[in-house]
PDB file of C-alpha atoms in Angstrom:
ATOM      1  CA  UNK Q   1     -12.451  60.275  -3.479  1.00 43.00           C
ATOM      2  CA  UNK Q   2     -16.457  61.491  -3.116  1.00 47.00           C
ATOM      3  CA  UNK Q   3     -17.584  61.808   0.531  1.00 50.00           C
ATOM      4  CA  UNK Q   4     -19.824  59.232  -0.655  1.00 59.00           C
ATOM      5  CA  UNK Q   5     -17.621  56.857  -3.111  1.00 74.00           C
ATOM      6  CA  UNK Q   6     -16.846  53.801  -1.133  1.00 85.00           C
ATOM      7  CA  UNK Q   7     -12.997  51.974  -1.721  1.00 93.00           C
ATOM      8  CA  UNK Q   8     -12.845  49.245  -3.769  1.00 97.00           C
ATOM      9  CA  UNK Q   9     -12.614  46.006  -2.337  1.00 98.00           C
ATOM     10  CA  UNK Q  10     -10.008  43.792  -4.565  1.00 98.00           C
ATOM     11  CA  UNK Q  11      -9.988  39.852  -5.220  1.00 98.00           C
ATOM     12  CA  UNK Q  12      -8.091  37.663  -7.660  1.00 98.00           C
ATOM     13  CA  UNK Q  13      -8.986  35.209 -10.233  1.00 98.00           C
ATOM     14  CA  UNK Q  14      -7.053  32.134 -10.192  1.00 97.00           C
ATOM     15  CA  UNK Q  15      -6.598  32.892 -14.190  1.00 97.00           C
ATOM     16  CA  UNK Q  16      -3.598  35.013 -12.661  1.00 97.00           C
ATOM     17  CA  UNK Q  17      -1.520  32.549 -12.000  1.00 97.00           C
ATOM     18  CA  UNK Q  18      -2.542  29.210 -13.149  1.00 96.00           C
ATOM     19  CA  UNK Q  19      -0.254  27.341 -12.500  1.00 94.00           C
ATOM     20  CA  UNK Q  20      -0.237  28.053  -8.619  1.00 95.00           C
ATOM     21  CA  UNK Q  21      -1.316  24.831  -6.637  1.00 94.00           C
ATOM     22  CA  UNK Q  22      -4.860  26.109  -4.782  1.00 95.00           C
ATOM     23  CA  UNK Q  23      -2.947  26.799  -1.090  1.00 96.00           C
ATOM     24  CA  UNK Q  24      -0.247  28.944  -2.744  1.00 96.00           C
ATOM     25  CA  UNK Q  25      -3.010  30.920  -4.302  1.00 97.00           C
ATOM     26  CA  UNK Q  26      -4.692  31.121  -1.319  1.00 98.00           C
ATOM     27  CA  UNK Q  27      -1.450  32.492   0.008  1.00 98.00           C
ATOM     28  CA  UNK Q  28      -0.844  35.312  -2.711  1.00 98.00           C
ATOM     29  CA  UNK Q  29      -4.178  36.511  -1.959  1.00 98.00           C
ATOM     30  CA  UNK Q  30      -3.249  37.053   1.556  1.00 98.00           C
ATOM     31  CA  UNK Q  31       0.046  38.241   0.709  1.00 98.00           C
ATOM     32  CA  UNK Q  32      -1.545  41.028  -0.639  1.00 98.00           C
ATOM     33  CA  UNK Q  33      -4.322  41.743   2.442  1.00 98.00           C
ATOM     34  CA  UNK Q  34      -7.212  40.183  -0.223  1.00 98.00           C
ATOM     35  CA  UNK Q  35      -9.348  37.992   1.338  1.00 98.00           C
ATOM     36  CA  UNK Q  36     -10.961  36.964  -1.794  1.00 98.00           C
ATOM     37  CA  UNK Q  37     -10.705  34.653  -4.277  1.00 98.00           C
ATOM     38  CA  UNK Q  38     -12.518  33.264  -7.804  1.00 98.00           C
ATOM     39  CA  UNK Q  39     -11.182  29.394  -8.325  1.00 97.00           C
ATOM     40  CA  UNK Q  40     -11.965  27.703 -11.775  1.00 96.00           C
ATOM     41  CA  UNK Q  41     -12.478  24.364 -13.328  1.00 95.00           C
ATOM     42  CA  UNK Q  42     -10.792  25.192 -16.194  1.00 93.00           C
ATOM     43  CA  UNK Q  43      -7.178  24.950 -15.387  1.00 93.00           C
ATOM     44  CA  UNK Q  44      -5.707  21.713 -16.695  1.00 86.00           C
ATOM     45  CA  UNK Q  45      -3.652  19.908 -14.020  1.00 83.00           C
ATOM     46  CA  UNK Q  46      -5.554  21.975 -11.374  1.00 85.00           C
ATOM     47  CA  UNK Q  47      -8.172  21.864  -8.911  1.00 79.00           C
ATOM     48  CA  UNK Q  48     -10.888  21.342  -9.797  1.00 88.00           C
ATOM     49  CA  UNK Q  49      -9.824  19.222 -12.628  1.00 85.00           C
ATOM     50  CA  UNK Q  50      -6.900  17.362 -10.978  1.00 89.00           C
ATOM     51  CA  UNK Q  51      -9.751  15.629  -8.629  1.00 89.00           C
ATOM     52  CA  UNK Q  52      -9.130  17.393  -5.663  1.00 93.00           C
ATOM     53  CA  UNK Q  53     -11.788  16.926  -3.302  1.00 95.00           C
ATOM     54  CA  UNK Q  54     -13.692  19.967  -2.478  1.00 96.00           C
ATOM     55  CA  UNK Q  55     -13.809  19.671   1.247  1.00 97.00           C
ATOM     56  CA  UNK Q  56     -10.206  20.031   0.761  1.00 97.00           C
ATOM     57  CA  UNK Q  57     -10.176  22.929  -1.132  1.00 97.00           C
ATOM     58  CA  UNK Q  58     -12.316  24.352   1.447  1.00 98.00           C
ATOM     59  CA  UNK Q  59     -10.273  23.102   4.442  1.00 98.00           C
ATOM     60  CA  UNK Q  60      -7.143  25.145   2.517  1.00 97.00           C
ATOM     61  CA  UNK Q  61      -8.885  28.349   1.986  1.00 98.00           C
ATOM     62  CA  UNK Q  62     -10.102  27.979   5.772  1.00 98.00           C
ATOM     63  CA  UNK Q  63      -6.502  27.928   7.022  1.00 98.00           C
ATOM     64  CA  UNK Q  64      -5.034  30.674   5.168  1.00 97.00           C
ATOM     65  CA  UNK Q  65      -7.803  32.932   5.858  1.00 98.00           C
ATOM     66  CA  UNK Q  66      -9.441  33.574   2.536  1.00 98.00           C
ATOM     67  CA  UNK Q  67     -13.278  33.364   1.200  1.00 98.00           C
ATOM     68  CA  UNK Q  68     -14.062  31.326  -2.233  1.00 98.00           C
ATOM     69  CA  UNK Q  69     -16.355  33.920  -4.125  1.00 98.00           C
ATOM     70  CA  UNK Q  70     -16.815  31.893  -7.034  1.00 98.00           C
ATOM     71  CA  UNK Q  71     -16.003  28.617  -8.945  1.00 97.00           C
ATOM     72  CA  UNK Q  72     -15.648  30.226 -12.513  1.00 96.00           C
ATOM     73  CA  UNK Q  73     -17.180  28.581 -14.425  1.00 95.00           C
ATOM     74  CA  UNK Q  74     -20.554  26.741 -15.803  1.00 98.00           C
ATOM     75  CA  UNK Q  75     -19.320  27.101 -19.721  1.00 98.00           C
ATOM     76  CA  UNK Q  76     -22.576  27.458 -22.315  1.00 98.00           C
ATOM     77  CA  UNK Q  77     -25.033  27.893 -19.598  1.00 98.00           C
ATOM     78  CA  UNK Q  78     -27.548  29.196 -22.268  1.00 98.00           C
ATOM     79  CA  UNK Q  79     -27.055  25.978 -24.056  1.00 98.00           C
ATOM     80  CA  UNK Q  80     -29.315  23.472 -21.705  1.00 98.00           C
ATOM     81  CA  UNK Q  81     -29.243  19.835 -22.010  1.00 98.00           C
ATOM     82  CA  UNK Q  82     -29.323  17.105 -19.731  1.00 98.00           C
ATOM     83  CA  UNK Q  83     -25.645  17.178 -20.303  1.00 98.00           C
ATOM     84  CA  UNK Q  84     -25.723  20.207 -19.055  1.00 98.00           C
ATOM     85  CA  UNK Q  85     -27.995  20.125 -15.919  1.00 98.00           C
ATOM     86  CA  UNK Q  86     -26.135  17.127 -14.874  1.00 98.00           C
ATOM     87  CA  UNK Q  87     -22.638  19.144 -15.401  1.00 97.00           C
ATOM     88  CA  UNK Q  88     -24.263  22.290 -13.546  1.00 98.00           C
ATOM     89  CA  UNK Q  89     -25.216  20.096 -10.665  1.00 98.00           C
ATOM     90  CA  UNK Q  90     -21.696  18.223 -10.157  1.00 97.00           C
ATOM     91  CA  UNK Q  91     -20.422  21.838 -10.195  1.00 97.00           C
ATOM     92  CA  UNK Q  92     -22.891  23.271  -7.870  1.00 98.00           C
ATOM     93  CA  UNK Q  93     -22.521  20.351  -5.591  1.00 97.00           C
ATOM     94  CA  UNK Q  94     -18.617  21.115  -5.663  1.00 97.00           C
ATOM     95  CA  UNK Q  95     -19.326  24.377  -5.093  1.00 97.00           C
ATOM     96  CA  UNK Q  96     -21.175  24.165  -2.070  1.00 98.00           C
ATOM     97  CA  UNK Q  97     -18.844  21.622  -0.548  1.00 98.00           C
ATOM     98  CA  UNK Q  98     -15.867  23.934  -1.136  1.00 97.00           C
ATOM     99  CA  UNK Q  99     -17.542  26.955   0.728  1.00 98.00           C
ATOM    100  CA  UNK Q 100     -18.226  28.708  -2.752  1.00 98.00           C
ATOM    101  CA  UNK Q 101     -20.587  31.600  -2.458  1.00 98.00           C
ATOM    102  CA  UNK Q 102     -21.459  31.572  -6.494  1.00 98.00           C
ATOM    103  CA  UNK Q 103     -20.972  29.922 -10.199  1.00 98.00           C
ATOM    104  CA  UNK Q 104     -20.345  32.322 -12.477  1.00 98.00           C
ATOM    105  CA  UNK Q 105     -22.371  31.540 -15.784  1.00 98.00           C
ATOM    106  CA  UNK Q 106     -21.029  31.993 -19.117  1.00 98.00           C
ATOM    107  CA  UNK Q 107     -22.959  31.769 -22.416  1.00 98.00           C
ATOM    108  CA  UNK Q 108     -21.837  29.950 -25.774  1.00 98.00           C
ATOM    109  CA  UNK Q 109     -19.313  31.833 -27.828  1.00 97.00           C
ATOM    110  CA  UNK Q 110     -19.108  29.957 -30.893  1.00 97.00           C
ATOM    111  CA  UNK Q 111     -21.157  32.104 -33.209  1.00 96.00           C
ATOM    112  CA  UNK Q 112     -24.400  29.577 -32.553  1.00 96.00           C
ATOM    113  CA  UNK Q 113     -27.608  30.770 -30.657  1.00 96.00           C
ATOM    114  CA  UNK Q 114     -27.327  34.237 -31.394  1.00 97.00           C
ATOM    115  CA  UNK Q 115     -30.612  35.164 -33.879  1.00 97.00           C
ATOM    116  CA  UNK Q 116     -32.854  37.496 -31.983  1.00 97.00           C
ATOM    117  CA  UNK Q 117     -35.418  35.448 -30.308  1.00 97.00           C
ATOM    118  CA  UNK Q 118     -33.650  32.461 -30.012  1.00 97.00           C
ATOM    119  CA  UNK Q 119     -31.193  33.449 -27.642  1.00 98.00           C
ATOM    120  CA  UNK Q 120     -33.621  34.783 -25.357  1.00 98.00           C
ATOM    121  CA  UNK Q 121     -35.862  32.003 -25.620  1.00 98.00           C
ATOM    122  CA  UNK Q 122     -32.771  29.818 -24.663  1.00 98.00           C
ATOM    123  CA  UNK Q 123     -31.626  32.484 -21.785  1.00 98.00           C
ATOM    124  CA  UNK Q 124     -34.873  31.838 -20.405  1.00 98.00           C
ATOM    125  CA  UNK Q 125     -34.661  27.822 -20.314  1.00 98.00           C
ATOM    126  CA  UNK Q 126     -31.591  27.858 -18.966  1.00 98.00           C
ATOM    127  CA  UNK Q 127     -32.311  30.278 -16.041  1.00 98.00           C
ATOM    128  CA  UNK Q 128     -35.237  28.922 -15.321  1.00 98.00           C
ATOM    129  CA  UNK Q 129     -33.537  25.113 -15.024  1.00 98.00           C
ATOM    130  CA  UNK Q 130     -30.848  26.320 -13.320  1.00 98.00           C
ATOM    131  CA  UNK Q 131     -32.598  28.298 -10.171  1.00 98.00           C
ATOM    132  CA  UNK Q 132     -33.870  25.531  -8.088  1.00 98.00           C
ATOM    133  CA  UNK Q 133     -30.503  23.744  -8.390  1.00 98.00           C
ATOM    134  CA  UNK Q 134     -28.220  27.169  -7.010  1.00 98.00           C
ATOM    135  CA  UNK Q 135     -31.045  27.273  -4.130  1.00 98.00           C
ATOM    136  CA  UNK Q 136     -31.144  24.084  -3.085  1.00 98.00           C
ATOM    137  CA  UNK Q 137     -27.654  24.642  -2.623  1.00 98.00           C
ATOM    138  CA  UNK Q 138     -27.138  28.253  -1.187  1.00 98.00           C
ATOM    139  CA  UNK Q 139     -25.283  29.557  -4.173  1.00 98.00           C
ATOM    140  CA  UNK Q 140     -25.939  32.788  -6.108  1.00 98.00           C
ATOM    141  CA  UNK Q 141     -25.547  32.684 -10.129  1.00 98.00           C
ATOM    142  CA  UNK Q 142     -23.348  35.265 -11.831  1.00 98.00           C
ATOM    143  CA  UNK Q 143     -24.288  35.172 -15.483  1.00 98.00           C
ATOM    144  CA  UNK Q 144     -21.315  37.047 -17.780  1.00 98.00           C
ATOM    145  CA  UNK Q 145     -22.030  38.380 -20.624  1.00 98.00           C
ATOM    146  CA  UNK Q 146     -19.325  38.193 -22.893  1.00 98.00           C
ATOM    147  CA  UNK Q 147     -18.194  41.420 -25.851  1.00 97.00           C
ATOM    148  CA  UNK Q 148     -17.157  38.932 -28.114  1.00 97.00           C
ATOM    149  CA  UNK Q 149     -19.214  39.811 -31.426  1.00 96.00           C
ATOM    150  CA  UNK Q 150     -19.675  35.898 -31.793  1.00 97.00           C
ATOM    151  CA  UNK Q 151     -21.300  35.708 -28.710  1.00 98.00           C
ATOM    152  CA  UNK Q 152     -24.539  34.801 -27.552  1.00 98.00           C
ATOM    153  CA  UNK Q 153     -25.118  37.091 -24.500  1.00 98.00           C
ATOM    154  CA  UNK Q 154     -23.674  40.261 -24.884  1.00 98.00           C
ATOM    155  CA  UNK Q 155     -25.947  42.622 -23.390  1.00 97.00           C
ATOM    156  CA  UNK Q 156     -26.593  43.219 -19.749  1.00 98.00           C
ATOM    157  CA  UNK Q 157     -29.869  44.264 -20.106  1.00 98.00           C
ATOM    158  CA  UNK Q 158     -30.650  41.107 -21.333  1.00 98.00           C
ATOM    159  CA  UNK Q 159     -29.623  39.024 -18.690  1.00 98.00           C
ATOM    160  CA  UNK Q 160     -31.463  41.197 -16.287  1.00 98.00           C
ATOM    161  CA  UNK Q 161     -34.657  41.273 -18.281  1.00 98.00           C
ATOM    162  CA  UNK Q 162     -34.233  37.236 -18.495  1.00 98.00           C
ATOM    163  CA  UNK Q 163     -33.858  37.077 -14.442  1.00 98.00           C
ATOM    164  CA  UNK Q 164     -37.041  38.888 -13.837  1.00 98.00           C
ATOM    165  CA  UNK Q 165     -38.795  37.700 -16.188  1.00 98.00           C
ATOM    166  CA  UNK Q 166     -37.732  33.774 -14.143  1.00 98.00           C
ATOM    167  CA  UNK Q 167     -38.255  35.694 -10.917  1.00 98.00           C
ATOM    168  CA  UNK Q 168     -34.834  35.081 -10.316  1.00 98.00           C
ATOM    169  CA  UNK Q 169     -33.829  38.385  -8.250  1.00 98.00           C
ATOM    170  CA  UNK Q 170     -33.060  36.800  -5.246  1.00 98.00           C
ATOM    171  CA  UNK Q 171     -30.542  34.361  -7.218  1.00 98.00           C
ATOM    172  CA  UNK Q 172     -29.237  35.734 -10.012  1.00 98.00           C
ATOM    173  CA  UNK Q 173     -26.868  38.831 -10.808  1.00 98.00           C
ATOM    174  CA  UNK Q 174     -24.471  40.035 -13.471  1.00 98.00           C
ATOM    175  CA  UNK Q 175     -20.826  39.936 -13.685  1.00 98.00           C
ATOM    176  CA  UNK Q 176     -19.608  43.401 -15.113  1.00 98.00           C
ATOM    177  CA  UNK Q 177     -16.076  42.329 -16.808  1.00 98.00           C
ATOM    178  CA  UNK Q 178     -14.570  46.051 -17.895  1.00 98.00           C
ATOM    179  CA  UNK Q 179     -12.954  44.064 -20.757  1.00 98.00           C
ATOM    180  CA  UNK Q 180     -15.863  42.840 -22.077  1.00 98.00           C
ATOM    181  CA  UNK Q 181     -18.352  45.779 -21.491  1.00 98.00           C
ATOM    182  CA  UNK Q 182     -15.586  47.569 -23.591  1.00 97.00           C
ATOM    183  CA  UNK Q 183     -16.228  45.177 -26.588  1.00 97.00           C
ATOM    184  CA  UNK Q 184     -20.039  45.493 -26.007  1.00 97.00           C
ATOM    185  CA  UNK Q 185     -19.991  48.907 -26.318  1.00 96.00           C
ATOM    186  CA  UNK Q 186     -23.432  48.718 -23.959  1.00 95.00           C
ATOM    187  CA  UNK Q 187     -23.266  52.077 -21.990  1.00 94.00           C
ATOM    188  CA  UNK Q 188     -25.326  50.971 -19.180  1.00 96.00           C
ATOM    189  CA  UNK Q 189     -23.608  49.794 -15.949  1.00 96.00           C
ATOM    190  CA  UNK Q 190     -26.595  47.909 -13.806  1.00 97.00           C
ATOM    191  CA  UNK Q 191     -24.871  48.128 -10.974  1.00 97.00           C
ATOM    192  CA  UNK Q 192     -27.909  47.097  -8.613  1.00 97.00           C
ATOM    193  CA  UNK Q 193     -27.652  43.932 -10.268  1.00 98.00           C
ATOM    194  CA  UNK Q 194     -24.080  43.936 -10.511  1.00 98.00           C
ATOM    195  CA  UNK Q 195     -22.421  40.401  -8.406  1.00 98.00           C
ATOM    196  CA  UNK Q 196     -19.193  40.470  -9.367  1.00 98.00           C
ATOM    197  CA  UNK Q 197     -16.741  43.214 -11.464  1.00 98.00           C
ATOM    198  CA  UNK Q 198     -14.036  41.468 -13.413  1.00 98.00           C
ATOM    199  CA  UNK Q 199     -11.216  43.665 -14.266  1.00 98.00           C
ATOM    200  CA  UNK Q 200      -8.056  43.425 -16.862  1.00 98.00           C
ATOM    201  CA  UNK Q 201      -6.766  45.925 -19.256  1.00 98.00           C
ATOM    202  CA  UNK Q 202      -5.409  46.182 -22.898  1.00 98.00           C
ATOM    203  CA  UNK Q 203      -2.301  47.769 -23.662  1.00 98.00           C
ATOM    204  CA  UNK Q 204      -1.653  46.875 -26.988  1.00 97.00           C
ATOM    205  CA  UNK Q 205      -2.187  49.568 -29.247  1.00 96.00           C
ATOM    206  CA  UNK Q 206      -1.461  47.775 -32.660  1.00 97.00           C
ATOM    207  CA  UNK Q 207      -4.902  45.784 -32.000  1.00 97.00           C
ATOM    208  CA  UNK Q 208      -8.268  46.948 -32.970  1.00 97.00           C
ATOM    209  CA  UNK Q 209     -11.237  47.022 -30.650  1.00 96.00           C
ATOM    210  CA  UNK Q 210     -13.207  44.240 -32.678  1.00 95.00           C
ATOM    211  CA  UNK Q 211     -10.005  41.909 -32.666  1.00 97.00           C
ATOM    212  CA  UNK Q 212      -9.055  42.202 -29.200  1.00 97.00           C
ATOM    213  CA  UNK Q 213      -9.093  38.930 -27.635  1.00 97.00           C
ATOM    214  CA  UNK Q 214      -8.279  36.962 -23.961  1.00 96.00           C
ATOM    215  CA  UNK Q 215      -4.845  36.644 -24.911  1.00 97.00           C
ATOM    216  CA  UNK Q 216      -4.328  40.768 -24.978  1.00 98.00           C
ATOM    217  CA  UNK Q 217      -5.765  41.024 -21.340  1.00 98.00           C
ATOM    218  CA  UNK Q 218      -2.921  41.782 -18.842  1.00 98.00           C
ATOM    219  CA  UNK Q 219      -2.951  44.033 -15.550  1.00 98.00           C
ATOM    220  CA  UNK Q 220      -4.294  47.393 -15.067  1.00 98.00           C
ATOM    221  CA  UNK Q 221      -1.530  49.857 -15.497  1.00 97.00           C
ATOM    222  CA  UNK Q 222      -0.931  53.175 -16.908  1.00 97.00           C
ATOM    223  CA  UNK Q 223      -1.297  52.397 -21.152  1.00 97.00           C
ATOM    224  CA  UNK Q 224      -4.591  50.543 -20.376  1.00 98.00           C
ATOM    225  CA  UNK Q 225      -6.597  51.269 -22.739  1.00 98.00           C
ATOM    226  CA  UNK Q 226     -10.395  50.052 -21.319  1.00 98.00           C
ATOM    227  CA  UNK Q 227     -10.987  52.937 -19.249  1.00 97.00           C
ATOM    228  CA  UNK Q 228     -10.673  50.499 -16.413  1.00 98.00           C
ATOM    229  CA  UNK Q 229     -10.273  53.534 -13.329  1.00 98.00           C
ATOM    230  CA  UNK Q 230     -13.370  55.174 -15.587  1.00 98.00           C
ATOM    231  CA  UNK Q 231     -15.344  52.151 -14.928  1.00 98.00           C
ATOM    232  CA  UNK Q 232     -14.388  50.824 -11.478  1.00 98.00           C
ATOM    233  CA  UNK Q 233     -15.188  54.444 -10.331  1.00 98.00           C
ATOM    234  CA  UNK Q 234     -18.796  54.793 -12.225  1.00 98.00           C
ATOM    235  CA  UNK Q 235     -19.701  51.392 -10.528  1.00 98.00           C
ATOM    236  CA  UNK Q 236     -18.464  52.724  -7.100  1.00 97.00           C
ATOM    237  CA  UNK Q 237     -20.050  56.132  -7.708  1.00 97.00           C
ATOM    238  CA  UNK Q 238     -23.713  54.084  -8.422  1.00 96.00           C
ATOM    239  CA  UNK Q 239     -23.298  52.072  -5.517  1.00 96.00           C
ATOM    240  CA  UNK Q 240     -21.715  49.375  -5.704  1.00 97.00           C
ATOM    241  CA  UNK Q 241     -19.931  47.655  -3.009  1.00 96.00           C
ATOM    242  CA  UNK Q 242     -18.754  44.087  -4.294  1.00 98.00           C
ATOM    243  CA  UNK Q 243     -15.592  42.389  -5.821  1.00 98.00           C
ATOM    244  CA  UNK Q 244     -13.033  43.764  -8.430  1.00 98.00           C
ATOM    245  CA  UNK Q 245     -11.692  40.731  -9.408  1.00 98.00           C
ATOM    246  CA  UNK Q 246      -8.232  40.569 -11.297  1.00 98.00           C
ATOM    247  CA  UNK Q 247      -8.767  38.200 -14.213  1.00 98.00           C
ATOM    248  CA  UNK Q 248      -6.224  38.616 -16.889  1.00 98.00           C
ATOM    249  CA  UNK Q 249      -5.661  36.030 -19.368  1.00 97.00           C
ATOM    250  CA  UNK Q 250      -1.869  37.008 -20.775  1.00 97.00           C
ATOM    251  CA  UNK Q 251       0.440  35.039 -21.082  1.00 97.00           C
ATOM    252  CA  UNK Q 252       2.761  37.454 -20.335  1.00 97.00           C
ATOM    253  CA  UNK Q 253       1.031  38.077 -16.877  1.00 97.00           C
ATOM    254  CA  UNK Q 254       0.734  34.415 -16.068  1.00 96.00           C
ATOM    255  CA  UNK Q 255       4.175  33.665 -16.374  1.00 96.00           C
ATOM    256  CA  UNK Q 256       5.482  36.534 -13.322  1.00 97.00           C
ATOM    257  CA  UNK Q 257       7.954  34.953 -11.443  1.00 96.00           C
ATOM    258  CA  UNK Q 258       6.477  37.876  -8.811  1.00 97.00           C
ATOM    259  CA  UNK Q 259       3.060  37.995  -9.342  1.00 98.00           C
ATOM    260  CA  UNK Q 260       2.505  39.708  -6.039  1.00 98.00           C
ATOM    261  CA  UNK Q 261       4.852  42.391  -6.743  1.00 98.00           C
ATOM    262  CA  UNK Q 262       3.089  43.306 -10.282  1.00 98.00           C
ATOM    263  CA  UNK Q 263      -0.925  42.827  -8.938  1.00 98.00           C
ATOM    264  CA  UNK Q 264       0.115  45.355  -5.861  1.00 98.00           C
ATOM    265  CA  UNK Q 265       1.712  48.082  -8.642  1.00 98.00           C
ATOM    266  CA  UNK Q 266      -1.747  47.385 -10.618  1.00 98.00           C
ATOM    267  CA  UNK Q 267      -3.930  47.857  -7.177  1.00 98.00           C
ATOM    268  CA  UNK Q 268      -1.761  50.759  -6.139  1.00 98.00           C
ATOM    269  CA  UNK Q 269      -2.502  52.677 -10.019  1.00 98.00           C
ATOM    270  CA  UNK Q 270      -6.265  52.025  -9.157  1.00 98.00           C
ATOM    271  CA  UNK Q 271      -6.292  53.225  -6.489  1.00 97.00           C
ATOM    272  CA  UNK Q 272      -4.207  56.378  -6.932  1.00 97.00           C
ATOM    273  CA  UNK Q 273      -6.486  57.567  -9.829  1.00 96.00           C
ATOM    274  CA  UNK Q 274      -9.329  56.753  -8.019  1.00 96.00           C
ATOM    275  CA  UNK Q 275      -8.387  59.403  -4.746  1.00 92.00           C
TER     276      UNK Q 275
END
């Protein structure tokens, strides 16, 4: 490791393992010396979406000993309606009850809103709407851009061009997600503006860049083939100090019976290659 390179500092995504109740989470995460952790509410028969109060969901993360980074997520953020202020204030309201520190934001991937122009036009609107509600409330916003060719924020530098041109510095940052930034194929790593790193690799070698999808993302291990070390250590190497959060959508992944024993193999390969 550079004299200067600082060691990554590892969370997890409750997209792990889904279909842990929130206090056994909690508990893998501490099983595993994180003290992080990314909830969603997106997980049918979960919290959020289960009802479970947030001041409970606080009150459990407060016992075991483990900081909620993010609620993941407000869905078509760059889509704003009424519908969607009012859903992006229920959320931030949750958010802020359950000791949440941000929202991640993630942009419509349907193949709509993506003409040049347009999408930055609606970037704009949405930003813009959504700043006093995340300060009233003490939260940061983490907009993700997403690889997806169908998507309607792919670039980076276009979310960070949108939050200064809303003055939204003090708010606002980027989620790099090494899976995504991959698809992209944007070179450029903002890591000043960098809030959150989301990491999960591809090992399937049958699959073609363009056609990878959520379903192929699993652990970090030794076939990945995202350059995930290459990236975690570029982002380290600029500066930056946050969250590598394990987000892997497999199936294969969420169904570990020991989920523990396969994210501390993946931490330990990161690690390795990163000394």
């Amino acid at each position: 490791m550079s004299a200067t390179r600082s060691a990554p500092v590892f969370a997890i995504n409750h997209m792990v393992t889904p279909n842990l109740r929130p206090q056994a989470f909690f508990q893998l995460a501490r099983s595993l010396d994180l003290q992080d952790v990314e909830i969603r509410n997106d997980l049918s028969g979960n919290a959020i979406t289960d009802g479970t109060p947030a001041a409970e969901i606080r009150a459990q993360a407060a016992e075991v000993g483990v900081k909620i980074a993010t609620i993941n997520a407000l869905q078509r953020f760059n889509e704003w309606t009424p519908e969607r202020e009012q859903e992006a204030i229920t959320l931030a309201d949750y958010a802020r009850e359950a000791g949440a520190a941000a929202l991640v934001l993630v942009p419509v991937n349907d193949g709509t809103g993506q003409k040049d122009g347009e999408r930055q036009a609606n970037l704009r609107v949405a930003l813009k709407a959504l700043l006093p509600i995340l300060d009233e409330r003490g939260l940061k916003g983490f907009v993700e851009p997403l690889g997806f060719e169908i998507c309607s924020l792919r670039s980076k530098r276009e979310a960070v061009e949108a939050i200064k041109d809303v003055n939204g510095q003090g708010t606002f940052r980027v989620v790099h997600d090494t899976f995504h930034h991959h698809l992209a194929g944007e070179p450029a790593l903002f890591p000043e503006w960098t809030g959150l790193v989301h990491i999960s690799g591809v090992t399937d070698a049958a699959v073609s860049v363009s056609d990878m999808r959520d379903s192929h993302r699993v652990l970090v291990d030794a076939q990945d083939r995202l350059g995930n070390v290459a990236q975690i250590r570029a982002l380290l190497d600029a500066g930056y100090t946050g969250l590598f959060s394990f987000e892997p959508f497999a199936e294969e992944v969420q169904a570990l019976e020991k989920p523990a024993a396969a994210l501390s193999e993946s931490i330990a390969l990161i690690r390795h290659h990163l000394a």
